[in-house]
């Protein structure tokens, strides 16, 4: 029992870190599964480029939007946003929006990075692009440009052209590492600057985080109690035919204040 | 016991999310099973197109209607709807109807998306379509159009025609990803707009959800108690021959009000 | 113990849904077993059609009648029906009859649908039908019509004729899906219309369902007690030779009323 509690405590303490880790792992696993089972480069001049790009970018887009949708803060910001005149377009809204985007971008960036390191999506897309093809084939066999789309399937005729597969894979993996490096550096700079500009100190920030968490918890408990009582009154009224006294509920304006 | 309770709590909290997840997984699994075990492309000119389309669309239709039928809210909206004059065709009815359709469309969209990503249904249907066939065969062997229906079975004679299978698979998977992207974007826009226009704030919305849940629970308990008492009275009356006093029951009008 | 109770509660709550699910699964499994183990197409011109039809329709008929027989409501409706003059042919009797038929038709429709999706029964029956055979063989080998009955056994001589097996399977599966779609659409329309025309609302309907269940339960308990007492009295009377006082029992007319 003690062990279970320790695990639960650890879970509550590092919830967001754990969550990000799980998302990253699931995305990476999903990418490996997709590129192994579903992905099969058509090796035709017309379809290579769109096919590769669709597999590289559409799942990333889907993950990005899902990241937005699954975040509770998105909905807290949006709900009733059009009804209010201020508060949405303000500076605070912008900051929250940027933070949300950063959190939602984790999964799609993982997808793209893992896909580039794996290489198969990029090989397929690049071998179908005429611009890249003419650059790759410069100074080689004249049939190179024509045979290039067949490279990802290993069916290109002169073995010299088939060797281009290694070049494509190298390009893809270099791109993947560059992407990872850029993202990490960008994230670090952003966090540092925002922390540096904050008017409150480290301990105070920690205190506010604890306070916000506690407030959420207490608000939820109180709301649950309140709702139970209200429901009980109304049901009693219905079955016994005697309407209850007016029940004291916070107004819509009060609710908007604490959100 | 504590662990079990924690799991149960988690289940109640994320019931709808879990439900959607289970439905999605079951549908995807069912599709894989069907396309592996039952589906077998006839590879004849006349039957390819209807066969592929039937496997792609009829199960989706069945899942859509089942989704409607299994939702309790459908019946709450419909029951006694024709007897009432207003309340069905109103704006509220429309909104509920759209929400129901969205929830019911999850499983069929999953079916179609997974089927397109798998590719076998689309390959079979597309190889039997003459319009698509003439476009695919442009600039190829003259027997191409005639041999196309045999492509999904791997029995097309010139290997050049057989290579079209990869093109068909690529088209199918690109279509699948496009469908997924369109659905996610559409859903996100709809939810955002509806949330944005809502007059109440995030915390209040949460409170109302808790309240409605509690009310349902209490109503059920009270109804159970009430029914037991009523039944006891009536049975007693029957066996002892003495008819009971009139029992106080809510009228049909009251019931209609709270539904 | 608590877990067991929770499972039992769940069972009682969704009894009819679970029951239908079990019936469907058993029927589908039985069909797979039959078509794999018992069914063996005779591949003779005279016997193919009746053999296939018998396997397709007779088990369905048997399941339909079993469905009637196993339903408690059938016997409640029928018992004493001929003795009463009215009440059997009335509108209420008709409605109950239709509901019974719908419930009893679940298993046979599952049988036919699974059999058509599997395809072997239909292949055997269709290959023995001369009308269908002449349509299938139009524009093919002249021996086609003669060799057709041998197709389900894989013994038809020109391989071109043997290829018709795939067409037959496709027809069978398309028919199966069409059957499933038609049944689901029909069921949904009927339920919707009946619910829509009902004069009472959703919550009241739920209340009445709970009430009827409770009443059944209490009636059974009371009847048990009453019967025990009555039997005790009568036995006592027999052994002690002193006839008891007249015991107060509901008359046959009262019983008929509550059924």
PDB file of C-alpha atoms in Angstrom, chain B residues 1 4 34 38-42 44 47 50-51 54-55 58-59 61-62 65-66 68-69 72 75-76 78-83 150 153 155 216 219-220 223-224 226-228 230-232 234-235 238-240 249-252 255-256 258-259, chain C residues 2-3 6 13 17 117-118 136 140 163 166-167 169-171 173-174 177-178 180-181 184-185 188 191-193 195-208 210-211 214-216 218-219 222-223 226 248-251 254-255 258:
ATOM      1  CA  UNK B   1     -10.135  -2.007  -2.601  1.00  0.00           C
ATOM      2  CA  UNK B   4     -10.373  -0.466  -7.420  1.00  0.00           C
ATOM      3  CA  UNK B  34     -13.126  -7.663 -41.655  1.00  0.00           C
ATOM      4  CA  UNK B  38     -14.153 -11.517 -44.864  1.00  0.00           C
ATOM      5  CA  UNK B  39     -13.055  -9.173 -47.633  1.00  0.00           C
ATOM      6  CA  UNK B  40     -11.920 -10.820 -50.854  1.00  0.00           C
ATOM      7  CA  UNK B  41     -11.986  -8.672 -53.978  1.00  0.00           C
ATOM      8  CA  UNK B  42     -13.869 -10.543 -56.763  1.00  0.00           C
ATOM      9  CA  UNK B  44     -14.348  -9.028 -62.026  1.00  0.00           C
ATOM     10  CA  UNK B  47     -18.548  -6.524 -59.241  1.00  0.00           C
ATOM     11  CA  UNK B  50     -20.154  -2.203 -55.884  1.00  0.00           C
ATOM     12  CA  UNK B  51     -18.299  -4.734 -53.719  1.00  0.00           C
ATOM     13  CA  UNK B  54     -20.472  -1.769 -50.007  1.00  0.00           C
ATOM     14  CA  UNK B  55     -17.643  -2.785 -47.687  1.00  0.00           C
ATOM     15  CA  UNK B  58     -22.540   0.071 -45.482  1.00  0.00           C
ATOM     16  CA  UNK B  59     -20.764  -0.775 -42.216  1.00  0.00           C
ATOM     17  CA  UNK B  61     -23.910   3.594 -42.205  1.00  0.00           C
ATOM     18  CA  UNK B  62     -24.777   0.792 -39.783  1.00  0.00           C
ATOM     19  CA  UNK B  65     -27.401   4.500 -37.023  1.00  0.00           C
ATOM     20  CA  UNK B  66     -26.266   2.330 -34.108  1.00  0.00           C
ATOM     21  CA  UNK B  68     -27.886   7.215 -32.747  1.00  0.00           C
ATOM     22  CA  UNK B  69     -29.794   4.273 -31.320  1.00  0.00           C
ATOM     23  CA  UNK B  72     -29.860   7.935 -24.371  1.00  0.00           C
ATOM     24  CA  UNK B  75     -34.639   8.893 -26.954  1.00  0.00           C
ATOM     25  CA  UNK B  76     -35.002  11.698 -24.453  1.00  0.00           C
ATOM     26  CA  UNK B  78     -37.738  11.806 -29.359  1.00  0.00           C
ATOM     27  CA  UNK B  79     -40.014  10.305 -26.722  1.00  0.00           C
ATOM     28  CA  UNK B  80     -43.395  11.928 -26.951  1.00  0.00           C
ATOM     29  CA  UNK B  81     -42.026  14.368 -29.468  1.00  0.00           C
ATOM     30  CA  UNK B  82     -44.961  14.112 -31.891  1.00  0.00           C
ATOM     31  CA  UNK B  83     -47.470  14.565 -29.085  1.00  0.00           C
ATOM     32  CA  UNK B 150      -7.431  -7.954 -61.920  1.00  0.00           C
ATOM     33  CA  UNK B 153      -5.712  -9.931 -56.932  1.00  0.00           C
ATOM     34  CA  UNK B 155      -3.191 -11.361 -61.552  1.00  0.00           C
ATOM     35  CA  UNK B 216     -29.990  12.398 -12.660  1.00  0.00           C
ATOM     36  CA  UNK B 219     -33.977  11.387  -9.558  1.00  0.00           C
ATOM     37  CA  UNK B 220     -33.296   7.740 -10.257  1.00  0.00           C
ATOM     38  CA  UNK B 223     -38.058   7.163  -8.614  1.00  0.00           C
ATOM     39  CA  UNK B 224     -36.952   3.728  -7.461  1.00  0.00           C
ATOM     40  CA  UNK B 226     -41.438   5.840  -5.159  1.00  0.00           C
ATOM     41  CA  UNK B 227     -42.052   2.918  -7.513  1.00  0.00           C
ATOM     42  CA  UNK B 228     -41.392   0.375  -4.757  1.00  0.00           C
ATOM     43  CA  UNK B 230     -46.524   2.276  -5.203  1.00  0.00           C
ATOM     44  CA  UNK B 231     -46.048  -1.357  -6.212  1.00  0.00           C
ATOM     45  CA  UNK B 232     -46.303  -2.519  -2.592  1.00  0.00           C
ATOM     46  CA  UNK B 234     -51.072  -2.101  -5.327  1.00  0.00           C
ATOM     47  CA  UNK B 235     -50.061  -5.684  -4.575  1.00  0.00           C
ATOM     48  CA  UNK B 238     -54.840  -7.056  -4.918  1.00  0.00           C
ATOM     49  CA  UNK B 239     -54.318  -9.829  -2.370  1.00  0.00           C
ATOM     50  CA  UNK B 240     -56.297  -8.381   0.478  1.00  0.00           C
ATOM     51  CA  UNK B 249     -47.906  10.606  -8.148  1.00  0.00           C
ATOM     52  CA  UNK B 250     -46.557  13.383 -10.349  1.00  0.00           C
ATOM     53  CA  UNK B 251     -48.776  14.025 -13.341  1.00  0.00           C
ATOM     54  CA  UNK B 252     -47.729  13.479 -16.956  1.00  0.00           C
ATOM     55  CA  UNK B 255     -42.837  14.607 -16.043  1.00  0.00           C
ATOM     56  CA  UNK B 256     -42.725  16.346 -19.394  1.00  0.00           C
ATOM     57  CA  UNK B 258     -38.303  17.874 -16.227  1.00  0.00           C
ATOM     58  CA  UNK B 259     -37.345  15.750 -19.180  1.00  0.00           C
TER      59      UNK B 259
ATOM     60  CA  UNK C   2     -18.191  -5.672  -3.509  1.00  0.00           C
ATOM     61  CA  UNK C   3     -16.767  -6.294  -6.943  1.00  0.00           C
ATOM     62  CA  UNK C   6     -21.068  -4.391  -8.848  1.00  0.00           C
ATOM     63  CA  UNK C  13     -29.263  -3.010 -15.344  1.00  0.00           C
ATOM     64  CA  UNK C  17     -28.873  -5.583 -23.977  1.00  0.00           C
ATOM     65  CA  UNK C 117     -21.170 -12.713 -45.287  1.00  0.00           C
ATOM     66  CA  UNK C 118     -19.461 -16.098 -45.037  1.00  0.00           C
ATOM     67  CA  UNK C 136     -23.754 -15.633 -64.892  1.00  0.00           C
ATOM     68  CA  UNK C 140     -18.694 -17.280 -71.605  1.00  0.00           C
ATOM     69  CA  UNK C 163     -13.315 -17.761 -61.429  1.00  0.00           C
ATOM     70  CA  UNK C 166     -15.359 -15.032 -56.633  1.00  0.00           C
ATOM     71  CA  UNK C 167     -18.389 -13.409 -58.266  1.00  0.00           C
ATOM     72  CA  UNK C 169     -18.940 -14.797 -53.035  1.00  0.00           C
ATOM     73  CA  UNK C 170     -19.104 -11.082 -53.842  1.00  0.00           C
ATOM     74  CA  UNK C 171     -22.845 -11.306 -54.550  1.00  0.00           C
ATOM     75  CA  UNK C 173     -21.487 -10.617 -49.211  1.00  0.00           C
ATOM     76  CA  UNK C 174     -23.154  -7.635 -50.894  1.00  0.00           C
ATOM     77  CA  UNK C 177     -24.536  -6.122 -46.068  1.00  0.00           C
ATOM     78  CA  UNK C 178     -27.720  -4.957 -47.765  1.00  0.00           C
ATOM     79  CA  UNK C 180     -27.943  -5.720 -42.371  1.00  0.00           C
ATOM     80  CA  UNK C 181     -28.471  -2.151 -43.573  1.00  0.00           C
ATOM     81  CA  UNK C 184     -31.061  -1.569 -39.002  1.00  0.00           C
ATOM     82  CA  UNK C 185     -32.816   1.219 -40.912  1.00  0.00           C
ATOM     83  CA  UNK C 188     -34.592   2.521 -36.228  1.00  0.00           C
ATOM     84  CA  UNK C 191     -38.551   2.558 -32.797  1.00  0.00           C
ATOM     85  CA  UNK C 192     -38.401   6.255 -33.565  1.00  0.00           C
ATOM     86  CA  UNK C 193     -42.017   6.415 -34.705  1.00  0.00           C
ATOM     87  CA  UNK C 195     -41.314   6.512 -29.290  1.00  0.00           C
ATOM     88  CA  UNK C 196     -42.299   9.709 -31.017  1.00  0.00           C
ATOM     89  CA  UNK C 197     -46.008   8.884 -30.793  1.00  0.00           C
ATOM     90  CA  UNK C 198     -45.872   7.903 -27.132  1.00  0.00           C
ATOM     91  CA  UNK C 199     -47.866  10.327 -24.974  1.00  0.00           C
ATOM     92  CA  UNK C 200     -45.473  10.193 -22.006  1.00  0.00           C
ATOM     93  CA  UNK C 201     -42.026  11.682 -21.673  1.00  0.00           C
ATOM     94  CA  UNK C 202     -38.637  10.014 -21.280  1.00  0.00           C
ATOM     95  CA  UNK C 203     -38.270  10.278 -17.523  1.00  0.00           C
ATOM     96  CA  UNK C 204     -41.813   9.021 -16.937  1.00  0.00           C
ATOM     97  CA  UNK C 205     -41.168   6.047 -19.210  1.00  0.00           C
ATOM     98  CA  UNK C 206     -38.104   5.212 -17.165  1.00  0.00           C
ATOM     99  CA  UNK C 207     -40.155   5.483 -13.984  1.00  0.00           C
ATOM    100  CA  UNK C 208     -42.809   3.107 -15.329  1.00  0.00           C
ATOM    101  CA  UNK C 210     -38.780   0.595 -12.785  1.00  0.00           C
ATOM    102  CA  UNK C 211     -42.301   0.331 -11.400  1.00  0.00           C
ATOM    103  CA  UNK C 214     -40.638  -3.848  -8.836  1.00  0.00           C
ATOM    104  CA  UNK C 215     -44.251  -4.954  -9.172  1.00  0.00           C
ATOM    105  CA  UNK C 216     -43.243  -8.247 -10.777  1.00  0.00           C
ATOM    106  CA  UNK C 218     -43.200  -8.091  -5.195  1.00  0.00           C
ATOM    107  CA  UNK C 219     -45.992 -10.051  -6.830  1.00  0.00           C
ATOM    108  CA  UNK C 222     -46.403 -12.233  -2.220  1.00  0.00           C
ATOM    109  CA  UNK C 223     -47.670 -15.104  -4.342  1.00  0.00           C
ATOM    110  CA  UNK C 226     -49.768 -16.699  -0.103  1.00  0.00           C
ATOM    111  CA  UNK C 248     -59.455 -15.485   0.922  1.00  0.00           C
ATOM    112  CA  UNK C 249     -57.944 -15.942  -2.576  1.00  0.00           C
ATOM    113  CA  UNK C 250     -58.132 -13.588  -5.518  1.00  0.00           C
ATOM    114  CA  UNK C 251     -60.631 -14.773  -8.056  1.00  0.00           C
ATOM    115  CA  UNK C 254     -58.785 -10.557 -10.701  1.00  0.00           C
ATOM    116  CA  UNK C 255     -55.807 -12.575 -11.944  1.00  0.00           C
ATOM    117  CA  UNK C 258     -53.333  -7.907 -13.643  1.00  0.00           C
TER     118      UNK C 258
END
